[in-house]
């Protein structure tokens, strides 16, 4: 299907709008048909799904909508999604097995403690994602680690190593926030786990030592509770032994593998509220591998940055055999990154990441548009340097048109993805989903 020949007589900005309409019409019509069938089936099978479906249909972006109109619909879709709860978790899958919830607490014989390498990994992960909390009557502390239901392997590792139980987190899944699971150890079990983790910990060593040495008298417990609260507010990291196993656990909990653009580029990032642990990791990298990294400080957080494909691959090649678990698949893809498979790797990586940037990531066409905008900008700069002012102005005007088209197409893609996600979430309810598998979510 071709575009109308009258385009030549339209202003440039309007031509972009018309092209966008023709480009998006085919997929949009198909999606509306799917949603209409979905709405009909929802009315027949689930009484309370009708309003959600009808809201989604009314918020679908039209091919002639302006950028502001599409963005407004996207904001409304996100607001509606933020009110839609996931079904209650009844089970979860990890390591090829299905576990019923709650997975009751078990004790472990820790007379023969786990290996030092495993303890270092678990201490690193606990430093990143773990929490030490005082029990309500101050009888002691409990330790817990929370993870998305589809990243439960590390929780089963904590349970297999230390005992404890796994339960659904108190806050269930809502909209783009997936349901979470929680490993927890209490009482004497928590004390013993704290004793084992403390020698390998950096950011939470003081909290773990306090847990292991929790006093018996009520007055001392009150002081210890106040001390625990104070530890959480300051940088309580202590100098301690760092290893690749600890680094792997900490990176699994807090790290991020970033591939920018469609080419061969890699950055490893770890963001923290306090800087000391990042400085220790930076020193560890320099001392053991000669890898230079930087700690950048912002207003409310600090960021460890490892830049460059060779450096990043080197680090990941150390982390994988050191126990990297949650991000192992992502790391393997990054290690195998080449100019030939860069686009494919990016697509696969998107499927492995969470929903923090849902609807905001560029697809392949978006990266092509961004590259064209950059190239056109560079052409304009060259014309200016040569004193060709008319040509430079023309290129700058072209850039503005390209940006307008880019933003509009990004908004349409976001709208499409939000609608599809809402459809999938509603399907979970209609199919009595219990936690075993949620494709594409």
GROMACS .gro file of C-alpha atoms in nm:
model
  441
    1UNK     CA    1   0.000   0.000   0.000
    2UNK     CA    2   0.153   0.329  -0.104
    3UNK     CA    3   0.127   0.673   0.046
    4UNK     CA    4  -0.091   0.942  -0.112
    5UNK     CA    5   0.074   1.141  -0.388
    6UNK     CA    6  -0.045   1.469  -0.235
    7UNK     CA    7   0.242   1.450   0.019
    8UNK     CA    8   0.455   1.673  -0.197
    9UNK     CA    9   0.211   1.960  -0.140
   10UNK     CA   10   0.208   1.925   0.239
   11UNK     CA   11   0.439   2.101   0.488
   12UNK     CA   12   0.729   1.881   0.593
   13UNK     CA   13   0.604   1.828   0.951
   14UNK     CA   14   0.262   1.722   0.818
   15UNK     CA   15   0.429   1.482   0.577
   16UNK     CA   16   0.594   1.314   0.874
   17UNK     CA   17   0.257   1.282   1.049
   18UNK     CA   18   0.105   1.126   0.738
   19UNK     CA   19   0.390   0.883   0.694
   20UNK     CA   20   0.362   0.781   1.057
   21UNK     CA   21  -0.009   0.718   1.007
   22UNK     CA   22   0.052   0.488   0.711
   23UNK     CA   23   0.345   0.314   0.883
   24UNK     CA   24   0.149   0.238   1.199
   25UNK     CA   25  -0.192   0.168   1.049
   26UNK     CA   26  -0.137  -0.197   0.960
   27UNK     CA   27  -0.010  -0.318   1.299
   28UNK     CA   28  -0.252  -0.092   1.483
   29UNK     CA   29  -0.557  -0.224   1.300
   30UNK     CA   30  -0.449  -0.579   1.376
   31UNK     CA   31  -0.399  -0.499   1.742
   32UNK     CA   32  -0.740  -0.336   1.771
   33UNK     CA   33  -0.902  -0.648   1.625
   34UNK     CA   34  -0.720  -0.866   1.878
   35UNK     CA   35  -0.825  -0.637   2.164
   36UNK     CA   36  -1.186  -0.631   2.048
   37UNK     CA   37  -1.200  -1.011   2.049
   38UNK     CA   38  -1.025  -1.008   2.387
   39UNK     CA   39  -1.280  -0.759   2.525
   40UNK     CA   40  -1.568  -0.978   2.411
   41UNK     CA   41  -1.422  -1.291   2.568
   42UNK     CA   42  -1.347  -1.103   2.891
   43UNK     CA   43  -1.708  -0.987   2.923
   44UNK     CA   44  -1.821  -1.346   2.884
   45UNK     CA   45  -1.570  -1.507   3.122
   46UNK     CA   46  -1.460  -1.257   3.387
   47UNK     CA   47  -1.708  -1.015   3.533
   48UNK     CA   48  -1.459  -0.759   3.667
   49UNK     CA   49  -1.235  -0.753   3.358
   50UNK     CA   50  -1.470  -0.551   3.139
   51UNK     CA   51  -1.376  -0.202   3.267
   52UNK     CA   52  -1.005  -0.279   3.227
   53UNK     CA   53  -1.050  -0.400   2.870
   54UNK     CA   54  -1.271  -0.109   2.767
   55UNK     CA   55  -1.029   0.139   2.922
   56UNK     CA   56  -0.744  -0.014   2.723
   57UNK     CA   57  -0.939   0.001   2.400
   58UNK     CA   58  -1.021   0.366   2.455
   59UNK     CA   59  -0.655   0.445   2.526
   60UNK     CA   60  -0.518   0.287   2.212
   61UNK     CA   61  -0.317   0.541   2.011
   62UNK     CA   62  -0.475   0.636   1.680
   63UNK     CA   63  -0.269   0.676   1.365
   64UNK     CA   64  -0.359   1.046   1.347
   65UNK     CA   65  -0.298   1.126   1.715
   66UNK     CA   66  -0.047   1.396   1.796
   67UNK     CA   67   0.259   1.322   2.008
   68UNK     CA   68   0.101   1.486   2.314
   69UNK     CA   69  -0.217   1.282   2.267
   70UNK     CA   70  -0.025   0.953   2.247
   71UNK     CA   71   0.190   1.044   2.547
   72UNK     CA   72  -0.120   1.133   2.747
   73UNK     CA   73  -0.277   0.797   2.661
   74UNK     CA   74   0.043   0.621   2.766
   75UNK     CA   75   0.041   0.800   3.101
   76UNK     CA   76  -0.321   0.697   3.155
   77UNK     CA   77  -0.241   0.336   3.058
   78UNK     CA   78   0.045   0.327   3.306
   79UNK     CA   79  -0.179   0.472   3.577
   80UNK     CA   80  -0.443   0.209   3.504
   81UNK     CA   81  -0.184  -0.068   3.503
   82UNK     CA   82  -0.051   0.047   3.840
   83UNK     CA   83  -0.388  -0.043   3.991
   84UNK     CA   84  -0.413  -0.392   3.842
   85UNK     CA   85  -0.294  -0.667   4.074
   86UNK     CA   86  -0.130  -0.987   3.963
   87UNK     CA   87  -0.298  -1.313   4.070
   88UNK     CA   88  -0.182  -1.447   4.405
   89UNK     CA   89   0.129  -1.666   4.391
   90UNK     CA   90   0.062  -2.028   4.485
   91UNK     CA   91   0.390  -2.171   4.360
   92UNK     CA   92   0.712  -2.083   4.178
   93UNK     CA   93   0.967  -2.250   3.954
   94UNK     CA   94   1.343  -2.264   4.004
   95UNK     CA   95   1.609  -2.495   3.863
   96UNK     CA   96   1.350  -2.694   3.669
   97UNK     CA   97   1.138  -2.768   3.977
   98UNK     CA   98   0.802  -2.636   4.093
   99UNK     CA   99   0.771  -2.541   4.460
  100UNK     CA  100   0.443  -2.483   4.643
  101UNK     CA  101   0.407  -2.170   4.855
  102UNK     CA  102   0.474  -2.105   5.131
  103UNK     CA  103   0.789  -2.317   5.132
  104UNK     CA  104   0.817  -2.393   5.503
  105UNK     CA  105   1.125  -2.312   5.704
  106UNK     CA  106   1.381  -2.588   5.743
  107UNK     CA  107   1.686  -2.612   5.964
  108UNK     CA  108   2.026  -2.709   5.830
  109UNK     CA  109   2.311  -2.888   6.001
  110UNK     CA  110   2.574  -2.617   5.987
  111UNK     CA  111   2.836  -2.802   6.194
  112UNK     CA  112   3.013  -2.846   5.861
  113UNK     CA  113   2.977  -2.499   5.709
  114UNK     CA  114   2.948  -2.434   5.335
  115UNK     CA  115   3.258  -2.365   5.127
  116UNK     CA  116   3.433  -2.030   5.161
  117UNK     CA  117   3.363  -1.951   4.795
  118UNK     CA  118   2.988  -2.011   4.838
  119UNK     CA  119   2.978  -1.806   5.158
  120UNK     CA  120   3.159  -1.521   4.984
  121UNK     CA  121   2.908  -1.526   4.696
  122UNK     CA  122   2.608  -1.532   4.933
  123UNK     CA  123   2.760  -1.257   5.149
  124UNK     CA  124   2.804  -1.042   4.839
  125UNK     CA  125   2.446  -1.101   4.735
  126UNK     CA  126   2.318  -1.034   5.087
  127UNK     CA  127   2.522  -0.712   5.102
  128UNK     CA  128   2.340  -0.601   4.787
  129UNK     CA  129   1.984  -0.725   4.832
  130UNK     CA  130   1.961  -0.861   5.187
  131UNK     CA  131   1.808  -0.700   5.490
  132UNK     CA  132   1.868  -0.732   5.867
  133UNK     CA  133   1.561  -0.640   6.073
  134UNK     CA  134   1.472  -0.647   6.440
  135UNK     CA  135   1.185  -0.876   6.539
  136UNK     CA  136   0.878  -0.700   6.683
  137UNK     CA  137   0.947  -0.795   7.047
  138UNK     CA  138   1.322  -0.744   7.008
  139UNK     CA  139   1.388  -1.111   7.082
  140UNK     CA  140   1.642  -1.108   6.801
  141UNK     CA  141   1.690  -1.023   6.435
  142UNK     CA  142   1.575  -1.189   6.117
  143UNK     CA  143   1.745  -1.197   5.781
  144UNK     CA  144   1.560  -1.180   5.452
  145UNK     CA  145   1.626  -1.150   5.079
  146UNK     CA  146   1.357  -1.063   4.824
  147UNK     CA  147   1.360  -1.136   4.452
  148UNK     CA  148   1.116  -1.135   4.162
  149UNK     CA  149   0.925  -1.463   4.136
  150UNK     CA  150   1.104  -1.544   3.809
  151UNK     CA  151   1.450  -1.497   3.967
  152UNK     CA  152   1.400  -1.743   4.252
  153UNK     CA  153   1.711  -1.959   4.197
  154UNK     CA  154   1.920  -1.748   4.434
  155UNK     CA  155   1.652  -1.778   4.704
  156UNK     CA  156   1.655  -2.156   4.678
  157UNK     CA  157   2.035  -2.139   4.705
  158UNK     CA  158   2.004  -1.947   5.034
  159UNK     CA  159   1.752  -2.203   5.159
  160UNK     CA  160   1.957  -2.504   5.049
  161UNK     CA  161   2.265  -2.357   5.219
  162UNK     CA  162   2.121  -2.214   5.541
  163UNK     CA  163   1.767  -2.346   5.576
  164UNK     CA  164   1.491  -2.095   5.635
  165UNK     CA  165   1.170  -2.058   5.436
  166UNK     CA  166   1.046  -1.892   5.117
  167UNK     CA  167   0.716  -1.705   5.112
  168UNK     CA  168   0.544  -1.451   4.887
  169UNK     CA  169   0.659  -1.099   4.970
  170UNK     CA  170   0.410  -0.888   5.162
  171UNK     CA  171   0.356  -0.662   4.860
  172UNK     CA  172   0.207  -0.859   4.575
  173UNK     CA  173   0.263  -0.788   4.209
  174UNK     CA  174   0.089  -0.482   4.066
  175UNK     CA  175   0.102  -0.380   3.700
  176UNK     CA  176   0.460  -0.365   3.578
  177UNK     CA  177   0.592  -0.462   3.921
  178UNK     CA  178   0.616  -0.841   3.926
  179UNK     CA  179   0.527  -1.048   4.232
  180UNK     CA  180   0.823  -1.108   4.462
  181UNK     CA  181   0.936  -1.394   4.683
  182UNK     CA  182   1.118  -1.369   5.012
  183UNK     CA  183   1.371  -1.598   5.180
  184UNK     CA  184   1.372  -1.551   5.557
  185UNK     CA  185   1.569  -1.690   5.850
  186UNK     CA  186   1.470  -1.619   6.211
  187UNK     CA  187   1.579  -1.694   6.566
  188UNK     CA  188   1.882  -1.917   6.621
  189UNK     CA  189   1.894  -1.993   6.251
  190UNK     CA  190   1.940  -1.622   6.176
  191UNK     CA  191   2.218  -1.599   6.435
  192UNK     CA  192   2.408  -1.891   6.283
  193UNK     CA  193   2.367  -1.757   5.927
  194UNK     CA  194   2.491  -1.416   6.044
  195UNK     CA  195   2.798  -1.577   6.201
  196UNK     CA  196   2.881  -1.748   5.871
  197UNK     CA  197   2.820  -1.448   5.645
  198UNK     CA  198   2.979  -1.175   5.861
  199UNK     CA  199   3.349  -1.259   5.790
  200UNK     CA  200   3.283  -1.228   5.415
  201UNK     CA  201   3.053  -0.925   5.427
  202UNK     CA  202   3.154  -0.564   5.360
  203UNK     CA  203   2.844  -0.340   5.371
  204UNK     CA  204   2.645  -0.538   5.630
  205UNK     CA  205   2.918  -0.696   5.842
  206UNK     CA  206   2.840  -0.482   6.147
  207UNK     CA  207   2.468  -0.559   6.118
  208UNK     CA  208   2.537  -0.933   6.085
  209UNK     CA  209   2.773  -0.930   6.384
  210UNK     CA  210   2.508  -0.751   6.590
  211UNK     CA  211   2.256  -1.020   6.487
  212UNK     CA  212   2.493  -1.300   6.587
  213UNK     CA  213   2.563  -1.139   6.926
  214UNK     CA  214   2.210  -1.022   7.010
  215UNK     CA  215   2.189  -0.974   7.390
  216UNK     CA  216   1.952  -1.141   7.633
  217UNK     CA  217   1.858  -0.847   7.856
  218UNK     CA  218   1.572  -0.618   7.751
  219UNK     CA  219   1.762  -0.293   7.812
  220UNK     CA  220   2.056  -0.406   7.599
  221UNK     CA  221   1.820  -0.519   7.323
  222UNK     CA  222   1.666  -0.173   7.310
  223UNK     CA  223   2.012  -0.019   7.267
  224UNK     CA  224   2.098  -0.273   6.997
  225UNK     CA  225   1.780  -0.194   6.806
  226UNK     CA  226   1.872   0.177   6.806
  227UNK     CA  227   2.225   0.086   6.696
  228UNK     CA  228   2.090  -0.127   6.408
  229UNK     CA  229   1.874   0.164   6.289
  230UNK     CA  230   2.177   0.394   6.301
  231UNK     CA  231   2.387   0.147   6.098
  232UNK     CA  232   2.127   0.146   5.821
  233UNK     CA  233   2.148   0.525   5.787
  234UNK     CA  234   2.525   0.555   5.753
  235UNK     CA  235   2.794   0.401   5.536
  236UNK     CA  236   2.870   0.110   5.766
  237UNK     CA  237   3.089  -0.076   5.517
  238UNK     CA  238   3.412  -0.207   5.668
  239UNK     CA  239   3.739  -0.299   5.503
  240UNK     CA  240   3.741  -0.671   5.439
  241UNK     CA  241   3.857  -0.940   5.203
  242UNK     CA  242   3.717  -0.899   4.854
  243UNK     CA  243   3.713  -1.186   4.605
  244UNK     CA  244   3.565  -1.273   4.268
  245UNK     CA  245   3.303  -1.479   4.452
  246UNK     CA  246   3.197  -1.179   4.660
  247UNK     CA  247   3.204  -0.958   4.348
  248UNK     CA  248   2.982  -1.211   4.165
  249UNK     CA  249   2.723  -1.210   4.443
  250UNK     CA  250   2.724  -0.832   4.476
  251UNK     CA  251   2.701  -0.785   4.099
  252UNK     CA  252   2.414  -1.036   4.078
  253UNK     CA  253   2.224  -0.824   4.330
  254UNK     CA  254   2.319  -0.472   4.227
  255UNK     CA  255   2.502  -0.480   3.895
  256UNK     CA  256   2.391  -0.394   3.545
  257UNK     CA  257   2.527  -0.492   3.202
  258UNK     CA  258   2.461  -0.212   2.954
  259UNK     CA  259   2.482  -0.234   2.575
  260UNK     CA  260   2.429   0.110   2.427
  261UNK     CA  261   2.322   0.156   2.069
  262UNK     CA  262   2.317  -0.124   1.815
  263UNK     CA  263   2.692  -0.160   1.785
  264UNK     CA  264   2.953  -0.341   1.993
  265UNK     CA  265   2.960  -0.152   2.321
  266UNK     CA  266   2.954  -0.266   2.684
  267UNK     CA  267   2.947  -0.097   3.022
  268UNK     CA  268   2.922  -0.259   3.365
  269UNK     CA  269   2.755  -0.048   3.633
  270UNK     CA  270   2.693  -0.082   4.006
  271UNK     CA  271   2.500   0.195   4.182
  272UNK     CA  272   2.499   0.239   4.559
  273UNK     CA  273   2.385   0.496   4.814
  274UNK     CA  274   2.728   0.485   4.983
  275UNK     CA  275   3.065   0.482   4.809
  276UNK     CA  276   3.295   0.273   5.028
  277UNK     CA  277   3.205  -0.069   4.889
  278UNK     CA  278   3.241   0.063   4.533
  279UNK     CA  279   3.588   0.196   4.613
  280UNK     CA  280   3.685  -0.143   4.752
  281UNK     CA  281   3.563  -0.316   4.435
  282UNK     CA  282   3.751  -0.062   4.222
  283UNK     CA  283   4.073  -0.129   4.414
  284UNK     CA  284   4.014  -0.505   4.388
  285UNK     CA  285   3.980  -0.485   4.010
  286UNK     CA  286   4.295  -0.276   3.973
  287UNK     CA  287   4.499  -0.498   4.205
  288UNK     CA  288   4.394  -0.840   4.072
  289UNK     CA  289   4.347  -0.770   3.700
  290UNK     CA  290   4.488  -0.427   3.628
  291UNK     CA  291   4.142  -0.314   3.517
  292UNK     CA  292   4.079   0.057   3.551
  293UNK     CA  293   3.732   0.162   3.666
  294UNK     CA  294   3.581   0.482   3.804
  295UNK     CA  295   3.350   0.572   4.090
  296UNK     CA  296   3.129   0.868   3.997
  297UNK     CA  297   2.947   1.051   4.274
  298UNK     CA  298   2.605   1.212   4.237
  299UNK     CA  299   2.371   1.393   4.472
  300UNK     CA  300   2.210   1.082   4.618
  301UNK     CA  301   2.417   0.787   4.495
  302UNK     CA  302   2.752   0.667   4.366
  303UNK     CA  303   2.824   0.466   4.052
  304UNK     CA  304   3.104   0.221   3.974
  305UNK     CA  305   3.169   0.226   3.600
  306UNK     CA  306   3.368  -0.025   3.396
  307UNK     CA  307   3.379   0.088   3.034
  308UNK     CA  308   3.501  -0.078   2.718
  309UNK     CA  309   3.422  -0.410   2.556
  310UNK     CA  310   3.755  -0.575   2.639
  311UNK     CA  311   3.750  -0.470   3.006
  312UNK     CA  312   3.387  -0.572   3.053
  313UNK     CA  313   3.434  -0.910   2.890
  314UNK     CA  314   3.740  -0.972   3.108
  315UNK     CA  315   3.544  -0.895   3.426
  316UNK     CA  316   3.246  -1.108   3.320
  317UNK     CA  317   3.477  -1.399   3.234
  318UNK     CA  318   3.592  -1.390   3.597
  319UNK     CA  319   3.244  -1.349   3.743
  320UNK     CA  320   3.084  -1.641   3.557
  321UNK     CA  321   3.301  -1.918   3.711
  322UNK     CA  322   3.289  -1.735   4.046
  323UNK     CA  323   2.919  -1.819   4.083
  324UNK     CA  324   2.731  -1.552   3.886
  325UNK     CA  325   2.373  -1.680   3.885
  326UNK     CA  326   2.097  -1.425   3.827
  327UNK     CA  327   2.285  -1.247   3.549
  328UNK     CA  328   2.468  -1.550   3.407
  329UNK     CA  329   2.271  -1.568   3.080
  330UNK     CA  330   2.310  -1.194   3.025
  331UNK     CA  331   2.684  -1.219   3.097
  332UNK     CA  332   2.728  -1.509   2.854
  333UNK     CA  333   2.561  -1.306   2.580
  334UNK     CA  334   2.784  -1.007   2.655
  335UNK     CA  335   3.100  -1.219   2.649
  336UNK     CA  336   3.000  -1.350   2.305
  337UNK     CA  337   2.918  -1.004   2.168
  338UNK     CA  338   3.059  -0.937   1.819
  339UNK     CA  339   2.988  -0.681   1.544
  340UNK     CA  340   2.799  -0.951   1.356
  341UNK     CA  341   2.560  -1.048   1.639
  342UNK     CA  342   2.526  -0.712   1.820
  343UNK     CA  343   2.164  -0.655   1.716
  344UNK     CA  344   2.065  -1.012   1.802
  345UNK     CA  345   2.233  -0.990   2.143
  346UNK     CA  346   2.049  -0.667   2.218
  347UNK     CA  347   1.714  -0.832   2.138
  348UNK     CA  348   1.794  -1.132   2.360
  349UNK     CA  349   1.912  -0.910   2.645
  350UNK     CA  350   1.582  -0.717   2.647
  351UNK     CA  351   1.404  -1.047   2.720
  352UNK     CA  352   1.628  -1.105   3.025
  353UNK     CA  353   1.586  -0.765   3.190
  354UNK     CA  354   1.310  -0.649   3.421
  355UNK     CA  355   1.039  -0.391   3.365
  356UNK     CA  356   1.222  -0.081   3.493
  357UNK     CA  357   1.253   0.057   3.138
  358UNK     CA  358   0.939  -0.107   3.002
  359UNK     CA  359   0.814   0.071   2.691
  360UNK     CA  360   1.113   0.308   2.687
  361UNK     CA  361   1.372   0.092   2.513
  362UNK     CA  362   1.435   0.153   2.145
  363UNK     CA  363   1.363  -0.127   1.902
  364UNK     CA  364   1.580  -0.190   1.593
  365UNK     CA  365   1.395   0.074   1.390
  366UNK     CA  366   1.434   0.321   1.675
  367UNK     CA  367   1.810   0.271   1.682
  368UNK     CA  368   1.821   0.325   1.306
  369UNK     CA  369   1.631   0.652   1.345
  370UNK     CA  370   1.858   0.767   1.628
  371UNK     CA  371   2.164   0.693   1.417
  372UNK     CA  372   2.017   0.889   1.126
  373UNK     CA  373   1.947   1.188   1.352
  374UNK     CA  374   2.306   1.179   1.478
  375UNK     CA  375   2.443   1.154   1.123
  376UNK     CA  376   2.228   1.445   1.003
  377UNK     CA  377   2.340   1.656   1.300
  378UNK     CA  378   2.700   1.585   1.213
  379UNK     CA  379   2.637   1.692   0.853
  380UNK     CA  380   2.490   2.020   0.978
  381UNK     CA  381   2.799   2.079   1.194
  382UNK     CA  382   3.031   2.020   0.898
  383UNK     CA  383   2.836   2.265   0.683
  384UNK     CA  384   2.868   2.527   0.960
  385UNK     CA  385   3.243   2.470   0.984
  386UNK     CA  386   3.274   2.533   0.609
  387UNK     CA  387   3.064   2.847   0.630
  388UNK     CA  388   2.777   2.697   0.426
  389UNK     CA  389   2.505   2.855   0.636
  390UNK     CA  390   2.206   2.779   0.411
  391UNK     CA  391   2.295   2.411   0.387
  392UNK     CA  392   2.350   2.397   0.767
  393UNK     CA  393   2.006   2.552   0.832
  394UNK     CA  394   1.843   2.301   0.598
  395UNK     CA  395   2.009   2.009   0.777
  396UNK     CA  396   1.908   2.145   1.118
  397UNK     CA  397   1.549   2.173   0.999
  398UNK     CA  398   1.570   1.815   0.877
  399UNK     CA  399   1.697   1.709   1.221
  400UNK     CA  400   1.394   1.867   1.388
  401UNK     CA  401   1.158   1.680   1.156
  402UNK     CA  402   1.343   1.353   1.218
  403UNK     CA  403   1.324   1.410   1.594
  404UNK     CA  404   0.951   1.473   1.573
  405UNK     CA  405   0.900   1.153   1.378
  406UNK     CA  406   1.126   0.962   1.619
  407UNK     CA  407   0.940   1.075   1.930
  408UNK     CA  408   0.601   0.999   1.777
  409UNK     CA  409   0.701   0.648   1.671
  410UNK     CA  410   0.854   0.583   2.014
  411UNK     CA  411   0.528   0.685   2.179
  412UNK     CA  412   0.328   0.458   1.946
  413UNK     CA  413   0.555   0.163   2.027
  414UNK     CA  414   0.520   0.229   2.399
  415UNK     CA  415   0.142   0.240   2.360
  416UNK     CA  416   0.143  -0.090   2.175
  417UNK     CA  417   0.362  -0.259   2.437
  418UNK     CA  418   0.151  -0.131   2.727
  419UNK     CA  419  -0.165  -0.262   2.564
  420UNK     CA  420  -0.007  -0.600   2.498
  421UNK     CA  421   0.120  -0.622   2.856
  422UNK     CA  422  -0.225  -0.538   2.993
  423UNK     CA  423  -0.369  -0.809   2.770
  424UNK     CA  424  -0.121  -1.064   2.907
  425UNK     CA  425  -0.187  -0.962   3.267
  426UNK     CA  426  -0.560  -1.002   3.219
  427UNK     CA  427  -0.500  -1.342   3.060
  428UNK     CA  428  -0.321  -1.453   3.378
  429UNK     CA  429  -0.640  -1.386   3.573
  430UNK     CA  430  -0.863  -1.555   3.320
  431UNK     CA  431  -0.640  -1.863   3.306
  432UNK     CA  432  -0.609  -1.893   3.688
  433UNK     CA  433  -0.234  -1.842   3.679
  434UNK     CA  434  -0.060  -1.962   3.996
  435UNK     CA  435   0.300  -1.851   3.951
  436UNK     CA  436   0.459  -2.121   3.735
  437UNK     CA  437   0.516  -1.929   3.411
  438UNK     CA  438   0.434  -1.587   3.270
  439UNK     CA  439   0.551  -1.565   2.911
  440UNK     CA  440   0.681  -1.227   2.797
  441UNK     CA  441   0.632  -1.054   3.131
   0.00000   0.00000   0.00000
